[in-house]
Amino acid sequence: DIQMTQSPSSLSASVGDSVTITCRASQTISKYLNWYQQKPGKAPNLLIYAASTLQSGVPSRFSGSGSGTDFTLTISSLQPEDFATYYCQQGSSPGATFGGGTRVEMK
Amino acid sequence: QVQLVESGGGVVQPGGSLRLACEASSFTFSSFDMHWVRQAPGKGPEWVSFIRSDGTTKYYPDALKGRFTISRDNSRNTVYLHMNNLRSEDTAVYYCAKHFYASGSYALDIWGQGTMVTVSS
């Protein structure tokens, strides 16, 4: 099974900051990596698919990059509504393995 | 709007069984593959199962094979998760999610609100 490792597990940032989250796959998954945002008590919400394509309605301050085994999610100017937990998910097979998550907290 | 609504969660004793249901609305359910994903308290999401649109192909993680069974009834716009021999570690919120395949990537684009399953004596 493909394992997904995210770092950091948490970070503190201020409104307006740029933040970057990384995700590493245990084997190559080409560009088949998706990112989700989850807020407390809610289901995850798809932000980015295929490493860099924004899901409809997602603000352009979110961006993704990477291929192979190493991927990043960047939020260019953090907004109050962006404080949440972010998960990567490998999309190379129907078995949707998720990373452990990165909690973005207010500094 | 496109919606998924789970039901069937609750408290069950270890070794017990439970059947979860997820009813879809406002999209052509029979055309889409579906997933179940669970999330234990304070943990990340864990994929539980996948079923093709016509119900012919199903996938599970190795750790759950034999105890969990996914099925669907396209006439009722509903996907089910049958869980047997439940253990304390199965305690989680269970979500159903619609499969989204774009640019070669398998993703989950629509999620239900979740149903809580607690395994406890």
PDB file of C-alpha atoms in Angstrom:
ATOM      1  CA  ASP A   1       0.000   0.000   0.000  1.00  0.00           C
ATOM      2  CA  ILE A   2       1.091   3.552  -0.712  1.00  0.00           C
ATOM      3  CA  GLN A   3       1.849   5.543   2.454  1.00  0.00           C
ATOM      4  CA  MET A   4       1.483   9.322   2.576  1.00  0.00           C
ATOM      5  CA  THR A   5       3.569  11.450   4.954  1.00  0.00           C
ATOM      6  CA  GLN A   6       2.822  15.104   5.593  1.00  0.00           C
ATOM      7  CA  SER A   7       4.968  17.753   7.227  1.00  0.00           C
ATOM      8  CA  PRO A   8       4.780  19.659   9.396  1.00  0.00           C
ATOM      9  CA  SER A   9       2.020  18.148  11.505  1.00  0.00           C
ATOM     10  CA  SER A  10       1.121  21.649  12.647  1.00  0.00           C
ATOM     11  CA  LEU A  11       2.190  25.223  12.055  1.00  0.00           C
ATOM     12  CA  SER A  12       1.361  28.655  13.415  1.00  0.00           C
ATOM     13  CA  ALA A  13       0.890  31.580  11.072  1.00  0.00           C
ATOM     14  CA  SER A  14      -0.709  35.001  10.843  1.00  0.00           C
ATOM     15  CA  VAL A  15      -3.238  36.413   8.414  1.00  0.00           C
ATOM     16  CA  GLY A  16      -1.398  37.448   5.267  1.00  0.00           C
ATOM     17  CA  ASP A  17       1.422  34.937   5.681  1.00  0.00           C
ATOM     18  CA  SER A  18       2.397  32.481   2.979  1.00  0.00           C
ATOM     19  CA  VAL A  19       2.435  28.873   4.186  1.00  0.00           C
ATOM     20  CA  THR A  20       3.671  25.695   2.561  1.00  0.00           C
ATOM     21  CA  ILE A  21       2.751  22.128   3.444  1.00  0.00           C
ATOM     22  CA  THR A  22       4.585  19.138   2.054  1.00  0.00           C
ATOM     23  CA  CYS A  23       3.426  15.615   1.295  1.00  0.00           C
ATOM     24  CA  ARG A  24       5.581  12.644   0.389  1.00  0.00           C
ATOM     25  CA  ALA A  25       4.392   9.366  -1.111  1.00  0.00           C
ATOM     26  CA  SER A  26       6.121   6.070  -0.330  1.00  0.00           C
ATOM     27  CA  GLN A  27       6.285   5.309  -4.051  1.00  0.00           C
ATOM     28  CA  THR A  28       5.889   7.323  -7.192  1.00  0.00           C
ATOM     29  CA  ILE A  29       2.327   8.442  -7.936  1.00  0.00           C
ATOM     30  CA  SER A  30       3.064  10.675 -10.936  1.00  0.00           C
ATOM     31  CA  LYS A  31       0.848  13.767 -10.529  1.00  0.00           C
ATOM     32  CA  TYR A  32      -2.015  11.926  -8.859  1.00  0.00           C
ATOM     33  CA  LEU A  33      -2.150  13.798  -5.587  1.00  0.00           C
ATOM     34  CA  ASN A  34      -5.131  15.615  -4.105  1.00  0.00           C
ATOM     35  CA  TRP A  35      -5.448  18.139  -1.261  1.00  0.00           C
ATOM     36  CA  TYR A  36      -8.356  18.652   1.133  1.00  0.00           C
ATOM     37  CA  GLN A  37      -9.241  21.215   3.770  1.00  0.00           C
ATOM     38  CA  GLN A  38     -11.159  20.174   6.869  1.00  0.00           C
ATOM     39  CA  LYS A  39     -12.691  22.377   9.535  1.00  0.00           C
ATOM     40  CA  PRO A  40     -13.809  21.072  12.949  1.00  0.00           C
ATOM     41  CA  GLY A  41     -17.004  19.039  12.797  1.00  0.00           C
ATOM     42  CA  LYS A  42     -17.125  19.107   9.011  1.00  0.00           C
ATOM     43  CA  ALA A  43     -16.227  16.693   6.239  1.00  0.00           C
ATOM     44  CA  PRO A  44     -13.063  17.223   4.225  1.00  0.00           C
ATOM     45  CA  ASN A  45     -13.425  19.535   1.230  1.00  0.00           C
ATOM     46  CA  LEU A  46     -11.533  18.933  -2.026  1.00  0.00           C
ATOM     47  CA  LEU A  47      -9.227  21.853  -2.826  1.00  0.00           C
ATOM     48  CA  ILE A  48      -6.802  20.619  -5.464  1.00  0.00           C
ATOM     49  CA  TYR A  49      -6.664  17.501  -7.632  1.00  0.00           C
ATOM     50  CA  ALA A  50      -3.977  16.070  -9.880  1.00  0.00           C
ATOM     51  CA  ALA A  51      -1.344  17.957  -7.883  1.00  0.00           C
ATOM     52  CA  SER A  52      -2.077  21.427  -9.222  1.00  0.00           C
ATOM     53  CA  THR A  53      -5.641  21.827 -10.540  1.00  0.00           C
ATOM     54  CA  LEU A  54      -7.918  23.937  -8.375  1.00  0.00           C
ATOM     55  CA  GLN A  55     -11.345  22.495  -7.722  1.00  0.00           C
ATOM     56  CA  SER A  56     -14.189  24.751  -8.820  1.00  0.00           C
ATOM     57  CA  GLY A  57     -14.794  27.591  -6.379  1.00  0.00           C
ATOM     58  CA  VAL A  58     -11.448  27.330  -4.583  1.00  0.00           C
ATOM     59  CA  PRO A  59      -9.668  30.697  -4.205  1.00  0.00           C
ATOM     60  CA  SER A  60      -6.568  31.258  -6.299  1.00  0.00           C
ATOM     61  CA  ARG A  61      -4.420  31.865  -3.204  1.00  0.00           C
ATOM     62  CA  PHE A  62      -4.283  28.057  -2.965  1.00  0.00           C
ATOM     63  CA  SER A  63      -1.805  26.329  -5.227  1.00  0.00           C
ATOM     64  CA  GLY A  64      -0.260  22.895  -5.528  1.00  0.00           C
ATOM     65  CA  SER A  65       2.818  21.506  -7.179  1.00  0.00           C
ATOM     66  CA  GLY A  66       4.939  18.411  -7.426  1.00  0.00           C
ATOM     67  CA  SER A  67       5.127  15.051  -9.105  1.00  0.00           C
ATOM     68  CA  GLY A  68       6.539  11.637  -8.445  1.00  0.00           C
ATOM     69  CA  THR A  69       6.815  11.373  -4.669  1.00  0.00           C
ATOM     70  CA  ASP A  70       7.074  14.974  -3.426  1.00  0.00           C
ATOM     71  CA  PHE A  71       4.274  17.514  -3.409  1.00  0.00           C
ATOM     72  CA  THR A  72       3.480  20.884  -1.864  1.00  0.00           C
ATOM     73  CA  LEU A  73       0.400  22.913  -1.032  1.00  0.00           C
ATOM     74  CA  THR A  74       0.917  26.654  -0.748  1.00  0.00           C
ATOM     75  CA  ILE A  75      -1.479  29.253   0.597  1.00  0.00           C
ATOM     76  CA  SER A  76      -0.111  32.551  -0.671  1.00  0.00           C
ATOM     77  CA  SER A  77      -1.836  34.997   1.685  1.00  0.00           C
ATOM     78  CA  LEU A  78      -3.493  33.289   4.592  1.00  0.00           C
ATOM     79  CA  GLN A  79      -7.056  34.425   5.300  1.00  0.00           C
ATOM     80  CA  PRO A  80      -9.012  33.933   8.544  1.00  0.00           C
ATOM     81  CA  GLU A  81     -11.124  31.196   6.965  1.00  0.00           C
ATOM     82  CA  ASP A  82      -8.007  29.205   6.016  1.00  0.00           C
ATOM     83  CA  PHE A  83      -7.200  28.158   9.581  1.00  0.00           C
ATOM     84  CA  ALA A  84      -8.014  24.474   9.319  1.00  0.00           C
ATOM     85  CA  THR A  85      -6.424  21.066   8.874  1.00  0.00           C
ATOM     86  CA  TYR A  86      -5.124  20.051   5.456  1.00  0.00           C
ATOM     87  CA  TYR A  87      -4.750  16.512   4.150  1.00  0.00           C
ATOM     88  CA  CYS A  88      -3.105  15.088   1.090  1.00  0.00           C
ATOM     89  CA  GLN A  89      -4.495  11.952  -0.582  1.00  0.00           C
ATOM     90  CA  GLN A  90      -2.903   9.773  -3.206  1.00  0.00           C
ATOM     91  CA  GLY A  91      -5.086   9.543  -6.289  1.00  0.00           C
ATOM     92  CA  SER A  92      -3.244   6.907  -8.296  1.00  0.00           C
ATOM     93  CA  SER A  93      -5.671   4.129  -7.385  1.00  0.00           C
ATOM     94  CA  PRO A  94      -9.226   3.822  -6.029  1.00  0.00           C
ATOM     95  CA  GLY A  95      -7.801   3.088  -2.574  1.00  0.00           C
ATOM     96  CA  ALA A  96      -7.645   6.675  -1.358  1.00  0.00           C
ATOM     97  CA  THR A  97      -4.782   6.777   1.176  1.00  0.00           C
ATOM     98  CA  PHE A  98      -4.611  10.015   3.154  1.00  0.00           C
ATOM     99  CA  GLY A  99      -1.723  11.753   4.860  1.00  0.00           C
ATOM    100  CA  GLY A 100      -1.718  12.411   8.575  1.00  0.00           C
ATOM    101  CA  GLY A 101      -2.716  16.046   8.232  1.00  0.00           C
ATOM    102  CA  THR A 102      -1.278  19.502   8.860  1.00  0.00           C
ATOM    103  CA  ARG A 103      -3.078  21.761  11.282  1.00  0.00           C
ATOM    104  CA  VAL A 104      -2.727  25.458  10.420  1.00  0.00           C
ATOM    105  CA  GLU A 105      -3.235  27.498  13.573  1.00  0.00           C
ATOM    106  CA  MET A 106      -3.378  31.201  14.230  1.00  0.00           C
ATOM    107  CA  LYS A 107      -0.209  32.643  15.690  1.00  0.00           C
TER     108      LYS A 107
ATOM    109  CA  GLN B   1     -27.976  20.827  -4.529  1.00  0.00           C
ATOM    110  CA  VAL B   2     -25.793  17.732  -4.766  1.00  0.00           C
ATOM    111  CA  GLN B   3     -26.078  15.996  -1.436  1.00  0.00           C
ATOM    112  CA  LEU B   4     -25.126  12.831   0.405  1.00  0.00           C
ATOM    113  CA  VAL B   5     -26.855  11.933   3.667  1.00  0.00           C
ATOM    114  CA  GLU B   6     -25.556   9.116   5.856  1.00  0.00           C
ATOM    115  CA  SER B   7     -27.581   7.225   8.439  1.00  0.00           C
ATOM    116  CA  GLY B   8     -27.361   4.119  10.586  1.00  0.00           C
ATOM    117  CA  GLY B   9     -24.652   5.058  13.051  1.00  0.00           C
ATOM    118  CA  GLY B  10     -24.920   4.485  16.768  1.00  0.00           C
ATOM    119  CA  VAL B  11     -23.496   2.607  19.717  1.00  0.00           C
ATOM    120  CA  VAL B  12     -22.763  -1.097  19.230  1.00  0.00           C
ATOM    121  CA  GLN B  13     -21.071  -3.667  21.432  1.00  0.00           C
ATOM    122  CA  PRO B  14     -17.765  -5.244  20.438  1.00  0.00           C
ATOM    123  CA  GLY B  15     -18.410  -8.139  18.091  1.00  0.00           C
ATOM    124  CA  GLY B  16     -21.643  -6.588  16.886  1.00  0.00           C
ATOM    125  CA  SER B  17     -22.776  -5.556  13.438  1.00  0.00           C
ATOM    126  CA  LEU B  18     -24.095  -2.402  11.875  1.00  0.00           C
ATOM    127  CA  ARG B  19     -25.289  -1.287   8.455  1.00  0.00           C
ATOM    128  CA  LEU B  20     -24.717   2.272   7.340  1.00  0.00           C
ATOM    129  CA  ALA B  21     -26.609   3.863   4.467  1.00  0.00           C
ATOM    130  CA  CYS B  22     -25.881   6.905   2.341  1.00  0.00           C
ATOM    131  CA  GLU B  23     -28.582   8.398   0.161  1.00  0.00           C
ATOM    132  CA  ALA B  24     -27.628  10.616  -2.748  1.00  0.00           C
ATOM    133  CA  SER B  25     -29.640  13.397  -4.319  1.00  0.00           C
ATOM    134  CA  SER B  26     -29.411  15.878  -7.176  1.00  0.00           C
ATOM    135  CA  PHE B  27     -26.976  13.919  -9.318  1.00  0.00           C
ATOM    136  CA  THR B  28     -27.130  10.782 -11.443  1.00  0.00           C
ATOM    137  CA  PHE B  29     -26.079   8.379  -8.712  1.00  0.00           C
ATOM    138  CA  SER B  30     -25.938   5.333 -10.978  1.00  0.00           C
ATOM    139  CA  SER B  31     -23.204   6.955 -13.075  1.00  0.00           C
ATOM    140  CA  PHE B  32     -20.718   7.498 -10.259  1.00  0.00           C
ATOM    141  CA  ASP B  33     -18.388   5.355  -8.217  1.00  0.00           C
ATOM    142  CA  MET B  34     -18.624   5.838  -4.463  1.00  0.00           C
ATOM    143  CA  HIS B  35     -16.424   5.563  -1.366  1.00  0.00           C
ATOM    144  CA  TRP B  36     -16.719   5.159   2.362  1.00  0.00           C
ATOM    145  CA  VAL B  37     -14.112   6.942   4.487  1.00  0.00           C
ATOM    146  CA  ARG B  38     -13.867   6.998   8.266  1.00  0.00           C
ATOM    147  CA  GLN B  39     -12.210   9.319  10.725  1.00  0.00           C
ATOM    148  CA  ALA B  40     -11.456   8.328  14.303  1.00  0.00           C
ATOM    149  CA  PRO B  41     -11.571  11.094  16.923  1.00  0.00           C
ATOM    150  CA  GLY B  42      -8.538  13.360  16.523  1.00  0.00           C
ATOM    151  CA  LYS B  43      -7.160  11.355  13.589  1.00  0.00           C
ATOM    152  CA  GLY B  44      -6.930  11.797   9.835  1.00  0.00           C
ATOM    153  CA  PRO B  45      -9.320  10.260   7.321  1.00  0.00           C
ATOM    154  CA  GLU B  46      -8.944   6.569   6.569  1.00  0.00           C
ATOM    155  CA  TRP B  47     -10.275   5.115   3.341  1.00  0.00           C
ATOM    156  CA  VAL B  48     -12.646   2.189   3.996  1.00  0.00           C
ATOM    157  CA  SER B  49     -14.062   1.004   0.686  1.00  0.00           C
ATOM    158  CA  PHE B  50     -14.863   1.786  -2.938  1.00  0.00           C
ATOM    159  CA  ILE B  51     -17.576   0.547  -5.277  1.00  0.00           C
ATOM    160  CA  ARG B  52     -17.954   1.024  -8.999  1.00  0.00           C
ATOM    161  CA  SER B  53     -21.059   2.692 -10.379  1.00  0.00           C
ATOM    162  CA  ASP B  54     -22.589  -0.607 -11.455  1.00  0.00           C
ATOM    163  CA  GLY B  55     -21.613  -2.402  -8.253  1.00  0.00           C
ATOM    164  CA  THR B  56     -19.442  -4.974 -10.014  1.00  0.00           C
ATOM    165  CA  THR B  57     -16.070  -3.959  -8.552  1.00  0.00           C
ATOM    166  CA  LYS B  58     -15.281  -3.303  -4.919  1.00  0.00           C
ATOM    167  CA  TYR B  59     -12.055  -2.476  -3.105  1.00  0.00           C
ATOM    168  CA  TYR B  60     -11.073  -2.520   0.558  1.00  0.00           C
ATOM    169  CA  PRO B  61      -7.852  -1.940   2.481  1.00  0.00           C
ATOM    170  CA  ASP B  62      -6.279  -5.228   3.540  1.00  0.00           C
ATOM    171  CA  ALA B  63      -6.926  -4.491   7.221  1.00  0.00           C
ATOM    172  CA  LEU B  64     -10.704  -4.426   6.704  1.00  0.00           C
ATOM    173  CA  LYS B  65     -11.212  -7.204   4.178  1.00  0.00           C
ATOM    174  CA  GLY B  66     -13.623  -9.816   5.431  1.00  0.00           C
ATOM    175  CA  ARG B  67     -15.343  -7.632   8.034  1.00  0.00           C
ATOM    176  CA  PHE B  68     -16.682  -4.752   5.929  1.00  0.00           C
ATOM    177  CA  THR B  69     -18.814  -5.046   2.789  1.00  0.00           C
ATOM    178  CA  ILE B  70     -19.875  -2.233   0.506  1.00  0.00           C
ATOM    179  CA  SER B  71     -22.950  -2.485  -1.711  1.00  0.00           C
ATOM    180  CA  ARG B  72     -25.315  -0.194  -3.541  1.00  0.00           C
ATOM    181  CA  ASP B  73     -28.881   0.019  -4.797  1.00  0.00           C
ATOM    182  CA  ASN B  74     -29.007   2.366  -7.758  1.00  0.00           C
ATOM    183  CA  SER B  75     -32.812   2.272  -7.781  1.00  0.00           C
ATOM    184  CA  ARG B  76     -32.741   3.838  -4.313  1.00  0.00           C
ATOM    185  CA  ASN B  77     -29.724   6.134  -4.941  1.00  0.00           C
ATOM    186  CA  THR B  78     -28.125   4.550  -1.906  1.00  0.00           C
ATOM    187  CA  VAL B  79     -24.771   3.042  -1.017  1.00  0.00           C
ATOM    188  CA  TYR B  80     -24.380   0.822   2.034  1.00  0.00           C
ATOM    189  CA  LEU B  81     -21.595  -0.276   4.348  1.00  0.00           C
ATOM    190  CA  HIS B  82     -22.132  -3.531   6.235  1.00  0.00           C
ATOM    191  CA  MET B  83     -19.779  -3.862   9.199  1.00  0.00           C
ATOM    192  CA  ASN B  84     -19.352  -7.105  11.127  1.00  0.00           C
ATOM    193  CA  ASN B  85     -17.351  -8.174  14.174  1.00  0.00           C
ATOM    194  CA  LEU B  86     -16.887  -4.575  15.212  1.00  0.00           C
ATOM    195  CA  ARG B  87     -13.955  -3.587  17.412  1.00  0.00           C
ATOM    196  CA  SER B  88     -13.235  -0.557  19.557  1.00  0.00           C
ATOM    197  CA  GLU B  89     -10.799   0.688  16.911  1.00  0.00           C
ATOM    198  CA  ASP B  90     -13.697   0.946  14.444  1.00  0.00           C
ATOM    199  CA  THR B  91     -15.077   3.858  16.478  1.00  0.00           C
ATOM    200  CA  ALA B  92     -15.165   6.805  14.081  1.00  0.00           C
ATOM    201  CA  VAL B  93     -17.251   9.144  12.022  1.00  0.00           C
ATOM    202  CA  TYR B  94     -18.102   7.356   8.785  1.00  0.00           C
ATOM    203  CA  TYR B  95     -18.472   9.434   5.630  1.00  0.00           C
ATOM    204  CA  CYS B  96     -19.664   8.444   2.205  1.00  0.00           C
ATOM    205  CA  ALA B  97     -18.141  10.353  -0.671  1.00  0.00           C
ATOM    206  CA  LYS B  98     -18.649  10.626  -4.408  1.00  0.00           C
ATOM    207  CA  HIS B  99     -15.776   9.553  -6.610  1.00  0.00           C
ATOM    208  CA  PHE B 100     -14.290  12.197  -8.878  1.00  0.00           C
ATOM    209  CA  TYR B 101     -11.934  11.184 -11.640  1.00  0.00           C
ATOM    210  CA  ALA B 102     -10.229  14.056 -13.426  1.00  0.00           C
ATOM    211  CA  SER B 103      -6.849  14.519 -15.073  1.00  0.00           C
ATOM    212  CA  GLY B 104      -6.103  10.915 -14.201  1.00  0.00           C
ATOM    213  CA  SER B 105      -6.455  11.423 -10.462  1.00  0.00           C
ATOM    214  CA  TYR B 106      -8.937   9.598  -8.221  1.00  0.00           C
ATOM    215  CA  ALA B 107     -10.452  12.098  -5.779  1.00  0.00           C
ATOM    216  CA  LEU B 108     -13.534  12.506  -3.596  1.00  0.00           C
ATOM    217  CA  ASP B 109     -15.443  15.665  -4.458  1.00  0.00           C
ATOM    218  CA  ILE B 110     -18.731  15.441  -2.565  1.00  0.00           C
ATOM    219  CA  TRP B 111     -18.934  14.230   1.037  1.00  0.00           C
ATOM    220  CA  GLY B 112     -21.817  13.578   3.366  1.00  0.00           C
ATOM    221  CA  GLN B 113     -22.058  15.031   6.858  1.00  0.00           C
ATOM    222  CA  GLY B 114     -20.959  11.753   8.435  1.00  0.00           C
ATOM    223  CA  THR B 115     -22.508   9.313  10.880  1.00  0.00           C
ATOM    224  CA  MET B 116     -20.868   8.406  14.186  1.00  0.00           C
ATOM    225  CA  VAL B 117     -20.198   4.777  15.064  1.00  0.00           C
ATOM    226  CA  THR B 118     -19.162   3.999  18.622  1.00  0.00           C
ATOM    227  CA  VAL B 119     -18.064   0.483  19.531  1.00  0.00           C
ATOM    228  CA  SER B 120     -18.248   0.086  23.277  1.00  0.00           C
ATOM    229  CA  SER B 121     -19.553  -2.297  25.897  1.00  0.00           C
TER     230      SER B 121
END
